[in-house]
Amino acid sequence: MSYAIINPFYAARLKRVPRIDRDQPEQPVYARLPLAPRNASPVPHLTSLYHFHRAGEYGDRKWPGNCGGNLIRDLLLYFRPGLVFDPMTGSGTARDVCQELGVPCISFDIHEDYDACDPRQAPAPESFDFIWAHPPYWRQKLYADDPRDLSRAPTLEDFLRRYGQFIRNSAQALKPAGKLAVLMGDYSDREAGYVPLVYHTKRLAFAAGLTQHCTDIIRFSHGASSSKKVYRSCFIPGLHDVCMIFEKQR
Ligand SMILES: C[S@@+](CC[C@H](N)C(=O)[O-])C[C@H]1O[C@@H](n2cnc3c(N)ncnc32)[C@H](O)[C@@H]1O
């Protein structure tokens, strides 16, 4: 084990503390989670802290930005919606989960020439019980070679303008008491600095007339491609993204 002396005062007293040895292979760190209170939830393990290290056999793990299907599955088992919509479906993770559960689902993507941010392509009002949305975290990852792709928005202002329209389209497409679940993460951009996209999502959802239905769900980012990289710069790594559940007025 290697050691580092942390403070000259304590150094004089030869107090030494272990240092993280960066040459050691990564070891998993096990955190003890708080106990969840018992309640009538049909999915008791669904709490504000979501940690499923296996993604499940849904969608395509090689799709950039692919998310595991287990959280979607748990949300559907909890909310028991009728018709589901996934307007940014990527590799079809939500669609696969719906198929497994026998829940009807409509899903599109910009790759199929469907622009979820265009008010002219918005679904008919009050069509869906549940919308699952996993949009690009602005330009953290690039998706389609199409200027309408949200990840291609040239400025944060432009991204937020189109993202706001997407949330308004979704709010309109929900039935009364319908739920919009958005999975989003904050992101540190080379030019724009730290972009609090979770904050912006809430701001835009409230402006669209939605209310927050329940706790945020903090999803641990197991298997993120960035976790194996080595950076020269100094920062506090973000190891989660956030699933927010909004509700349309009853
Ligand atoms: C984070 S990925 C979703 C990944 C998906 N959850 C999965 O597990 O495969 C975001 C998706 O949004 C799509 N997208 C970006 N802009 C869009 C737009 N304006 N309309 C519809 N889809 C869009 C991208 O093509 C990409 O597939």
PDB file of C-alpha atoms and ligand atoms in Angstrom:
ATOM      1  CA  MET A   1       0.000   0.000   0.000  1.00  0.00           C
ATOM      2  CA  SER A   2       1.288   3.538  -0.699  1.00  0.00           C
ATOM      3  CA  TYR A   3       0.997   6.449   1.738  1.00  0.00           C
ATOM      4  CA  ALA A   4       0.821  10.253   1.508  1.00  0.00           C
ATOM      5  CA  ILE A   5       1.462  12.838   4.206  1.00  0.00           C
ATOM      6  CA  ILE A   6      -1.454  15.271   4.108  1.00  0.00           C
ATOM      7  CA  ASN A   7      -0.558  18.149   6.404  1.00  0.00           C
ATOM      8  CA  PRO A   8       2.861  19.414   7.563  1.00  0.00           C
ATOM      9  CA  PHE A   9       1.611  19.829  11.141  1.00  0.00           C
ATOM     10  CA  TYR A  10       0.534  16.257  11.318  1.00  0.00           C
ATOM     11  CA  ALA A  11       3.592  15.209   9.370  1.00  0.00           C
ATOM     12  CA  ALA A  12       5.672  16.219  12.362  1.00  0.00           C
ATOM     13  CA  ARG A  13       3.714  13.701  14.375  1.00  0.00           C
ATOM     14  CA  LEU A  14       4.253  11.102  11.645  1.00  0.00           C
ATOM     15  CA  LYS A  15       0.542  10.707  11.073  1.00  0.00           C
ATOM     16  CA  ARG A  16       0.107   9.057   7.690  1.00  0.00           C
ATOM     17  CA  VAL A  17      -3.020   8.267   5.747  1.00  0.00           C
ATOM     18  CA  PRO A  18      -3.592   5.775   2.890  1.00  0.00           C
ATOM     19  CA  ARG A  19      -3.634   7.280  -0.583  1.00  0.00           C
ATOM     20  CA  ILE A  20      -5.705   5.992  -3.461  1.00  0.00           C
ATOM     21  CA  ASP A  21      -3.262   4.138  -5.643  1.00  0.00           C
ATOM     22  CA  ARG A  22      -4.200   4.949  -9.226  1.00  0.00           C
ATOM     23  CA  ASP A  23      -2.100   2.084 -10.578  1.00  0.00           C
ATOM     24  CA  GLN A  24      -4.327  -0.470  -8.886  1.00  0.00           C
ATOM     25  CA  PRO A  25      -7.032  -1.988 -11.097  1.00  0.00           C
ATOM     26  CA  GLU A  26     -10.473  -0.487 -10.418  1.00  0.00           C
ATOM     27  CA  GLN A  27     -12.283  -2.226  -7.603  1.00  0.00           C
ATOM     28  CA  PRO A  28     -16.041  -1.892  -7.160  1.00  0.00           C
ATOM     29  CA  VAL A  29     -17.026   0.220  -4.156  1.00  0.00           C
ATOM     30  CA  TYR A  30     -20.071  -0.992  -2.267  1.00  0.00           C
ATOM     31  CA  ALA A  31     -22.233   1.700  -0.701  1.00  0.00           C
ATOM     32  CA  ARG A  32     -24.795   0.906   1.957  1.00  0.00           C
ATOM     33  CA  LEU A  33     -28.123   2.335   0.869  1.00  0.00           C
ATOM     34  CA  PRO A  34     -30.707   3.671   3.320  1.00  0.00           C
ATOM     35  CA  LEU A  35     -33.586   1.330   4.116  1.00  0.00           C
ATOM     36  CA  ALA A  36     -36.755   2.220   2.216  1.00  0.00           C
ATOM     37  CA  PRO A  37     -39.950   2.433   4.274  1.00  0.00           C
ATOM     38  CA  ARG A  38     -42.448  -0.332   3.581  1.00  0.00           C
ATOM     39  CA  ASN A  39     -45.480   0.866   1.696  1.00  0.00           C
ATOM     40  CA  ALA A  40     -48.153  -0.326  -0.726  1.00  0.00           C
ATOM     41  CA  SER A  41     -45.981   0.160  -3.826  1.00  0.00           C
ATOM     42  CA  PRO A  42     -46.271  -2.726  -6.312  1.00  0.00           C
ATOM     43  CA  VAL A  43     -42.535  -2.234  -6.995  1.00  0.00           C
ATOM     44  CA  PRO A  44     -40.936  -1.884  -3.535  1.00  0.00           C
ATOM     45  CA  HIS A  45     -37.345  -1.754  -4.852  1.00  0.00           C
ATOM     46  CA  LEU A  46     -38.183   1.334  -6.954  1.00  0.00           C
ATOM     47  CA  THR A  47     -36.875   4.173  -4.787  1.00  0.00           C
ATOM     48  CA  SER A  48     -35.144   7.510  -5.347  1.00  0.00           C
ATOM     49  CA  LEU A  49     -31.829   5.641  -5.738  1.00  0.00           C
ATOM     50  CA  TYR A  50     -31.729   3.370  -8.759  1.00  0.00           C
ATOM     51  CA  HIS A  51     -28.879   0.940  -9.080  1.00  0.00           C
ATOM     52  CA  PHE A  52     -29.192  -1.953 -11.460  1.00  0.00           C
ATOM     53  CA  HIS A  53     -25.795  -3.070 -12.711  1.00  0.00           C
ATOM     54  CA  ARG A  54     -27.314  -5.265 -15.436  1.00  0.00           C
ATOM     55  CA  ALA A  55     -28.998  -3.396 -18.271  1.00  0.00           C
ATOM     56  CA  GLY A  56     -31.420  -6.172 -19.224  1.00  0.00           C
ATOM     57  CA  GLU A  57     -32.047  -7.568 -22.675  1.00  0.00           C
ATOM     58  CA  TYR A  58     -33.690  -4.475 -24.121  1.00  0.00           C
ATOM     59  CA  GLY A  59     -32.637  -2.199 -26.974  1.00  0.00           C
ATOM     60  CA  ASP A  60     -29.065  -2.321 -28.218  1.00  0.00           C
ATOM     61  CA  ARG A  61     -26.262  -1.636 -25.718  1.00  0.00           C
ATOM     62  CA  LYS A  62     -24.044  -0.469 -28.603  1.00  0.00           C
ATOM     63  CA  TRP A  63     -26.413   2.403 -29.446  1.00  0.00           C
ATOM     64  CA  PRO A  64     -24.794   5.642 -28.220  1.00  0.00           C
ATOM     65  CA  GLY A  65     -26.663   6.814 -25.127  1.00  0.00           C
ATOM     66  CA  ASN A  66     -28.489   3.491 -24.733  1.00  0.00           C
ATOM     67  CA  CYS A  67     -30.105   3.179 -21.305  1.00  0.00           C
ATOM     68  CA  GLY A  68     -30.863  -0.061 -19.496  1.00  0.00           C
ATOM     69  CA  GLY A  69     -34.494  -1.135 -19.620  1.00  0.00           C
ATOM     70  CA  ASN A  70     -34.998  -2.082 -15.984  1.00  0.00           C
ATOM     71  CA  LEU A  71     -35.904   1.396 -14.783  1.00  0.00           C
ATOM     72  CA  ILE A  72     -38.469   1.730 -17.582  1.00  0.00           C
ATOM     73  CA  ARG A  73     -39.844  -1.689 -16.674  1.00  0.00           C
ATOM     74  CA  ASP A  74     -40.204  -0.734 -13.019  1.00  0.00           C
ATOM     75  CA  LEU A  75     -41.908   2.553 -13.895  1.00  0.00           C
ATOM     76  CA  LEU A  76     -44.401   0.758 -16.135  1.00  0.00           C
ATOM     77  CA  LEU A  77     -45.105  -1.828 -13.440  1.00  0.00           C
ATOM     78  CA  TYR A  78     -45.628   1.004 -10.970  1.00  0.00           C
ATOM     79  CA  PHE A  79     -47.822   3.304 -13.107  1.00  0.00           C
ATOM     80  CA  ARG A  80     -49.603   0.601 -15.163  1.00  0.00           C
ATOM     81  CA  PRO A  81     -50.252   2.908 -18.134  1.00  0.00           C
ATOM     82  CA  GLY A  82     -52.496   2.135 -21.106  1.00  0.00           C
ATOM     83  CA  LEU A  83     -50.771   3.595 -24.164  1.00  0.00           C
ATOM     84  CA  VAL A  84     -47.042   4.522 -24.018  1.00  0.00           C
ATOM     85  CA  PHE A  85     -45.108   6.875 -26.326  1.00  0.00           C
ATOM     86  CA  ASP A  86     -41.327   7.039 -26.763  1.00  0.00           C
ATOM     87  CA  PRO A  87     -40.549   9.945 -29.121  1.00  0.00           C
ATOM     88  CA  MET A  88     -36.719   9.551 -28.999  1.00  0.00           C
ATOM     89  CA  THR A  89     -36.478   5.804 -29.026  1.00  0.00           C
ATOM     90  CA  GLY A  90     -32.859   5.247 -30.107  1.00  0.00           C
ATOM     91  CA  SER A  91     -32.357   1.489 -30.171  1.00  0.00           C
ATOM     92  CA  GLY A  92     -35.911   0.876 -28.911  1.00  0.00           C
ATOM     93  CA  THR A  93     -35.265   0.049 -25.256  1.00  0.00           C
ATOM     94  CA  ALA A  94     -38.665   1.303 -24.039  1.00  0.00           C
ATOM     95  CA  ARG A  95     -40.418  -0.374 -26.970  1.00  0.00           C
ATOM     96  CA  ASP A  96     -38.806  -3.723 -26.054  1.00  0.00           C
ATOM     97  CA  VAL A  97     -39.808  -3.368 -22.414  1.00  0.00           C
ATOM     98  CA  CYS A  98     -43.388  -2.561 -23.432  1.00  0.00           C
ATOM     99  CA  GLN A  99     -43.461  -5.575 -25.706  1.00  0.00           C
ATOM    100  CA  GLU A 100     -42.329  -7.814 -22.868  1.00  0.00           C
ATOM    101  CA  LEU A 101     -45.010  -6.433 -20.545  1.00  0.00           C
ATOM    102  CA  GLY A 102     -47.720  -6.447 -23.201  1.00  0.00           C
ATOM    103  CA  VAL A 103     -48.161  -2.665 -22.997  1.00  0.00           C
ATOM    104  CA  PRO A 104     -49.022  -0.949 -26.298  1.00  0.00           C
ATOM    105  CA  CYS A 105     -46.274   1.473 -27.315  1.00  0.00           C
ATOM    106  CA  ILE A 106     -45.634   3.886 -30.179  1.00  0.00           C
ATOM    107  CA  SER A 107     -42.029   4.910 -30.718  1.00  0.00           C
ATOM    108  CA  PHE A 108     -40.162   7.121 -33.177  1.00  0.00           C
ATOM    109  CA  ASP A 109     -36.764   8.742 -33.610  1.00  0.00           C
ATOM    110  CA  ILE A 110     -35.123  11.403 -35.740  1.00  0.00           C
ATOM    111  CA  HIS A 111     -33.484   8.473 -37.558  1.00  0.00           C
ATOM    112  CA  GLU A 112     -36.976   7.675 -38.877  1.00  0.00           C
ATOM    113  CA  ASP A 113     -37.491  11.292 -39.950  1.00  0.00           C
ATOM    114  CA  TYR A 114     -39.673  12.107 -36.920  1.00  0.00           C
ATOM    115  CA  ASP A 115     -38.743  15.410 -35.269  1.00  0.00           C
ATOM    116  CA  ALA A 116     -40.081  15.364 -31.711  1.00  0.00           C
ATOM    117  CA  CYS A 117     -39.288  19.078 -31.370  1.00  0.00           C
ATOM    118  CA  ASP A 118     -41.472  20.169 -34.282  1.00  0.00           C
ATOM    119  CA  PRO A 119     -44.935  21.407 -33.231  1.00  0.00           C
ATOM    120  CA  ARG A 120     -46.272  20.328 -36.660  1.00  0.00           C
ATOM    121  CA  GLN A 121     -45.308  16.711 -35.913  1.00  0.00           C
ATOM    122  CA  ALA A 122     -46.734  16.760 -32.386  1.00  0.00           C
ATOM    123  CA  PRO A 123     -49.097  13.855 -31.628  1.00  0.00           C
ATOM    124  CA  ALA A 124     -52.811  14.548 -31.245  1.00  0.00           C
ATOM    125  CA  PRO A 125     -53.731  16.095 -27.868  1.00  0.00           C
ATOM    126  CA  GLU A 126     -54.509  13.750 -24.971  1.00  0.00           C
ATOM    127  CA  SER A 127     -53.305  10.579 -26.735  1.00  0.00           C
ATOM    128  CA  PHE A 128     -51.011   8.902 -24.199  1.00  0.00           C
ATOM    129  CA  ASP A 129     -51.025   7.761 -20.574  1.00  0.00           C
ATOM    130  CA  PHE A 130     -47.249   7.670 -20.262  1.00  0.00           C
ATOM    131  CA  ILE A 131     -44.398   9.208 -22.243  1.00  0.00           C
ATOM    132  CA  TRP A 132     -40.866   7.932 -21.772  1.00  0.00           C
ATOM    133  CA  ALA A 133     -38.283  10.473 -22.970  1.00  0.00           C
ATOM    134  CA  HIS A 134     -34.537  10.013 -23.031  1.00  0.00           C
ATOM    135  CA  PRO A 135     -33.331  13.016 -25.013  1.00  0.00           C
ATOM    136  CA  PRO A 136     -29.725  13.859 -25.906  1.00  0.00           C
ATOM    137  CA  TYR A 137     -27.807  15.561 -23.093  1.00  0.00           C
ATOM    138  CA  TRP A 138     -27.296  18.396 -25.573  1.00  0.00           C
ATOM    139  CA  ARG A 139     -24.070  17.581 -27.482  1.00  0.00           C
ATOM    140  CA  GLN A 140     -22.438  15.234 -24.991  1.00  0.00           C
ATOM    141  CA  LYS A 141     -23.053  12.535 -27.632  1.00  0.00           C
ATOM    142  CA  LEU A 142     -23.986  13.163 -31.255  1.00  0.00           C
ATOM    143  CA  TYR A 143     -26.716  11.049 -32.812  1.00  0.00           C
ATOM    144  CA  ALA A 144     -28.038  11.710 -36.318  1.00  0.00           C
ATOM    145  CA  ASP A 145     -26.402  13.572 -39.150  1.00  0.00           C
ATOM    146  CA  ASP A 146     -29.473  15.819 -39.267  1.00  0.00           C
ATOM    147  CA  PRO A 147     -29.645  19.456 -38.111  1.00  0.00           C
ATOM    148  CA  ARG A 148     -33.013  18.713 -36.436  1.00  0.00           C
ATOM    149  CA  ASP A 149     -31.281  16.241 -34.092  1.00  0.00           C
ATOM    150  CA  LEU A 150     -31.292  17.932 -30.652  1.00  0.00           C
ATOM    151  CA  SER A 151     -27.664  16.950 -30.141  1.00  0.00           C
ATOM    152  CA  ARG A 152     -26.741  19.089 -33.151  1.00  0.00           C
ATOM    153  CA  ALA A 153     -28.121  22.319 -31.625  1.00  0.00           C
ATOM    154  CA  PRO A 154     -25.279  24.800 -32.171  1.00  0.00           C
ATOM    155  CA  THR A 155     -25.809  26.766 -28.942  1.00  0.00           C
ATOM    156  CA  LEU A 156     -27.305  26.063 -25.530  1.00  0.00           C
ATOM    157  CA  GLU A 157     -29.946  28.690 -26.242  1.00  0.00           C
ATOM    158  CA  ASP A 158     -30.969  26.873 -29.409  1.00  0.00           C
ATOM    159  CA  PHE A 159     -30.987  23.511 -27.616  1.00  0.00           C
ATOM    160  CA  LEU A 160     -33.216  24.855 -24.824  1.00  0.00           C
ATOM    161  CA  ARG A 161     -35.599  26.501 -27.281  1.00  0.00           C
ATOM    162  CA  ARG A 162     -36.134  23.211 -29.157  1.00  0.00           C
ATOM    163  CA  TYR A 163     -36.108  21.118 -25.961  1.00  0.00           C
ATOM    164  CA  GLY A 164     -38.812  23.422 -24.542  1.00  0.00           C
ATOM    165  CA  GLN A 165     -40.948  22.823 -27.634  1.00  0.00           C
ATOM    166  CA  PHE A 166     -40.432  19.069 -27.225  1.00  0.00           C
ATOM    167  CA  ILE A 167     -41.676  19.247 -23.626  1.00  0.00           C
ATOM    168  CA  ARG A 168     -44.700  21.333 -24.691  1.00  0.00           C
ATOM    169  CA  ASN A 169     -45.497  18.775 -27.428  1.00  0.00           C
ATOM    170  CA  SER A 170     -45.272  16.013 -24.802  1.00  0.00           C
ATOM    171  CA  ALA A 171     -47.447  17.868 -22.278  1.00  0.00           C
ATOM    172  CA  GLN A 172     -50.098  18.390 -24.922  1.00  0.00           C
ATOM    173  CA  ALA A 173     -49.986  14.721 -25.986  1.00  0.00           C
ATOM    174  CA  LEU A 174     -50.616  13.421 -22.455  1.00  0.00           C
ATOM    175  CA  LYS A 175     -54.061  12.494 -21.232  1.00  0.00           C
ATOM    176  CA  PRO A 176     -55.188  14.207 -18.012  1.00  0.00           C
ATOM    177  CA  ALA A 177     -53.179  12.714 -15.097  1.00  0.00           C
ATOM    178  CA  GLY A 178     -50.775  11.213 -17.678  1.00  0.00           C
ATOM    179  CA  LYS A 179     -47.092  11.008 -16.784  1.00  0.00           C
ATOM    180  CA  LEU A 180     -44.002  12.256 -18.593  1.00  0.00           C
ATOM    181  CA  ALA A 181     -40.805  10.517 -17.424  1.00  0.00           C
ATOM    182  CA  VAL A 182     -37.631  12.278 -18.604  1.00  0.00           C
ATOM    183  CA  LEU A 183     -34.182  10.767 -18.107  1.00  0.00           C
ATOM    184  CA  MET A 184     -31.611  13.548 -18.260  1.00  0.00           C
ATOM    185  CA  GLY A 185     -28.109  14.295 -16.978  1.00  0.00           C
ATOM    186  CA  ASP A 186     -26.121  17.439 -16.315  1.00  0.00           C
ATOM    187  CA  TYR A 187     -23.182  17.838 -18.591  1.00  0.00           C
ATOM    188  CA  SER A 188     -19.903  19.703 -18.674  1.00  0.00           C
ATOM    189  CA  ASP A 189     -19.384  21.329 -22.042  1.00  0.00           C
ATOM    190  CA  ARG A 190     -15.979  22.451 -23.319  1.00  0.00           C
ATOM    191  CA  GLU A 191     -17.279  25.874 -24.383  1.00  0.00           C
ATOM    192  CA  ALA A 192     -20.441  26.490 -22.347  1.00  0.00           C
ATOM    193  CA  GLY A 193     -19.105  25.118 -19.037  1.00  0.00           C
ATOM    194  CA  TYR A 194     -21.303  23.153 -16.654  1.00  0.00           C
ATOM    195  CA  VAL A 195     -24.820  22.848 -18.082  1.00  0.00           C
ATOM    196  CA  PRO A 196     -27.478  21.991 -15.461  1.00  0.00           C
ATOM    197  CA  LEU A 197     -29.851  20.163 -17.814  1.00  0.00           C
ATOM    198  CA  VAL A 198     -31.856  18.621 -14.959  1.00  0.00           C
ATOM    199  CA  TYR A 199     -32.680  22.112 -13.701  1.00  0.00           C
ATOM    200  CA  HIS A 200     -33.605  23.252 -17.217  1.00  0.00           C
ATOM    201  CA  THR A 201     -35.834  20.198 -17.717  1.00  0.00           C
ATOM    202  CA  LYS A 202     -37.835  21.061 -14.596  1.00  0.00           C
ATOM    203  CA  ARG A 203     -38.018  24.744 -15.493  1.00  0.00           C
ATOM    204  CA  LEU A 204     -39.338  23.933 -18.974  1.00  0.00           C
ATOM    205  CA  ALA A 205     -41.756  21.254 -17.734  1.00  0.00           C
ATOM    206  CA  PHE A 206     -43.279  23.599 -15.149  1.00  0.00           C
ATOM    207  CA  ALA A 207     -43.551  26.330 -17.786  1.00  0.00           C
ATOM    208  CA  ALA A 208     -45.474  23.794 -19.945  1.00  0.00           C
ATOM    209  CA  GLY A 209     -48.030  23.404 -17.139  1.00  0.00           C
ATOM    210  CA  LEU A 210     -46.782  20.067 -15.776  1.00  0.00           C
ATOM    211  CA  THR A 211     -46.209  19.384 -12.093  1.00  0.00           C
ATOM    212  CA  GLN A 212     -43.653  17.083 -10.516  1.00  0.00           C
ATOM    213  CA  HIS A 213     -45.413  13.869  -9.527  1.00  0.00           C
ATOM    214  CA  CYS A 214     -42.912  12.229  -7.161  1.00  0.00           C
ATOM    215  CA  THR A 215     -39.302  12.105  -6.075  1.00  0.00           C
ATOM    216  CA  ASP A 216     -36.492  12.394  -8.587  1.00  0.00           C
ATOM    217  CA  ILE A 217     -34.968   9.006  -9.299  1.00  0.00           C
ATOM    218  CA  ILE A 218     -31.181   9.148  -9.224  1.00  0.00           C
ATOM    219  CA  ARG A 219     -29.952   6.499 -11.609  1.00  0.00           C
ATOM    220  CA  PHE A 220     -26.424   5.257 -10.936  1.00  0.00           C
ATOM    221  CA  SER A 221     -24.451   5.305 -14.188  1.00  0.00           C
ATOM    222  CA  HIS A 222     -23.070   1.793 -14.148  1.00  0.00           C
ATOM    223  CA  GLY A 223     -21.230   1.019 -17.367  1.00  0.00           C
ATOM    224  CA  ALA A 224     -20.912   4.628 -18.619  1.00  0.00           C
ATOM    225  CA  SER A 225     -18.260   4.802 -21.354  1.00  0.00           C
ATOM    226  CA  SER A 226     -16.555   7.753 -19.575  1.00  0.00           C
ATOM    227  CA  SER A 227     -15.945   5.761 -16.387  1.00  0.00           C
ATOM    228  CA  LYS A 228     -12.992   3.879 -17.900  1.00  0.00           C
ATOM    229  CA  LYS A 229     -11.286   6.984 -19.295  1.00  0.00           C
ATOM    230  CA  VAL A 230      -8.346   8.758 -17.692  1.00  0.00           C
ATOM    231  CA  TYR A 231      -8.467  12.576 -17.703  1.00  0.00           C
ATOM    232  CA  ARG A 232      -5.609  15.020 -17.071  1.00  0.00           C
ATOM    233  CA  SER A 233      -7.989  17.649 -15.727  1.00  0.00           C
ATOM    234  CA  CYS A 234      -9.329  17.827 -12.172  1.00  0.00           C
ATOM    235  CA  PHE A 235     -13.095  17.587 -11.578  1.00  0.00           C
ATOM    236  CA  ILE A 236     -15.726  15.910  -9.445  1.00  0.00           C
ATOM    237  CA  PRO A 237     -17.083  13.046 -11.596  1.00  0.00           C
ATOM    238  CA  GLY A 238     -20.854  12.864 -12.006  1.00  0.00           C
ATOM    239  CA  LEU A 239     -21.882   9.218 -11.655  1.00  0.00           C
ATOM    240  CA  HIS A 240     -25.615   9.491 -12.128  1.00  0.00           C
ATOM    241  CA  ASP A 241     -28.393  10.899 -14.226  1.00  0.00           C
ATOM    242  CA  VAL A 242     -31.881  11.815 -13.088  1.00  0.00           C
ATOM    243  CA  CYS A 243     -35.291  10.485 -14.009  1.00  0.00           C
ATOM    244  CA  MET A 244     -37.994  13.089 -13.385  1.00  0.00           C
ATOM    245  CA  ILE A 245     -41.676  12.176 -13.423  1.00  0.00           C
ATOM    246  CA  PHE A 246     -44.068  14.967 -14.358  1.00  0.00           C
ATOM    247  CA  GLU A 247     -47.841  14.850 -14.347  1.00  0.00           C
ATOM    248  CA  LYS A 248     -50.470  16.613 -16.426  1.00  0.00           C
ATOM    249  CA  GLN A 249     -53.324  18.180 -14.484  1.00  0.00           C
ATOM    250  CA  ARG A 250     -56.136  15.802 -13.673  1.00  0.00           C
TER     251      ARG A 250
HETATM  252  C1  LIG B   1     -30.119   9.244 -25.439  1.00  0.00           C
HETATM  253  S1  LIG B   1     -30.620   8.609 -26.990  1.00  0.00           S
HETATM  254  C2  LIG B   1     -31.936   7.518 -26.568  1.00  0.00           C
HETATM  255  C3  LIG B   1     -31.413   6.142 -26.361  1.00  0.00           C
HETATM  256  C4  LIG B   1     -32.486   5.124 -26.011  1.00  0.00           C
HETATM  257  N1  LIG B   1     -33.075   5.440 -24.725  1.00  0.00           N
HETATM  258  C5  LIG B   1     -31.914   3.731 -26.002  1.00  0.00           C
HETATM  259  O1  LIG B   1     -31.900   3.090 -24.919  1.00  0.00           O
HETATM  260  O2  LIG B   1     -31.426   3.271 -27.040  1.00  0.00           O
HETATM  261  C6  LIG B   1     -31.437  10.005 -27.670  1.00  0.00           C
HETATM  262  C7  LIG B   1     -32.138   9.726 -28.972  1.00  0.00           C
HETATM  263  O3  LIG B   1     -32.837  10.917 -29.379  1.00  0.00           O
HETATM  264  C8  LIG B   1     -32.863  10.953 -30.787  1.00  0.00           C
HETATM  265  N2  LIG B   1     -33.184  12.325 -31.192  1.00  0.00           N
HETATM  266  C9  LIG B   1     -32.412  13.430 -31.157  1.00  0.00           C
HETATM  267  N3  LIG B   1     -33.069  14.518 -31.605  1.00  0.00           N
HETATM  268  C10 LIG B   1     -34.313  14.088 -31.917  1.00  0.00           C
HETATM  269  C11 LIG B   1     -35.459  14.748 -32.439  1.00  0.00           C
HETATM  270  N4  LIG B   1     -35.456  16.064 -32.715  1.00  0.00           N
HETATM  271  N5  LIG B   1     -36.582  14.005 -32.638  1.00  0.00           N
HETATM  272  C12 LIG B   1     -36.603  12.660 -32.377  1.00  0.00           C
HETATM  273  N6  LIG B   1     -35.526  11.990 -31.900  1.00  0.00           N
HETATM  274  C13 LIG B   1     -34.393  12.703 -31.669  1.00  0.00           C
HETATM  275  C14 LIG B   1     -31.481  10.468 -31.171  1.00  0.00           C
HETATM  276  O4  LIG B   1     -31.444   9.982 -32.485  1.00  0.00           O
HETATM  277  C15 LIG B   1     -31.230   9.376 -30.126  1.00  0.00           C
HETATM  278  O5  LIG B   1     -31.577   8.101 -30.637  1.00  0.00           O
END
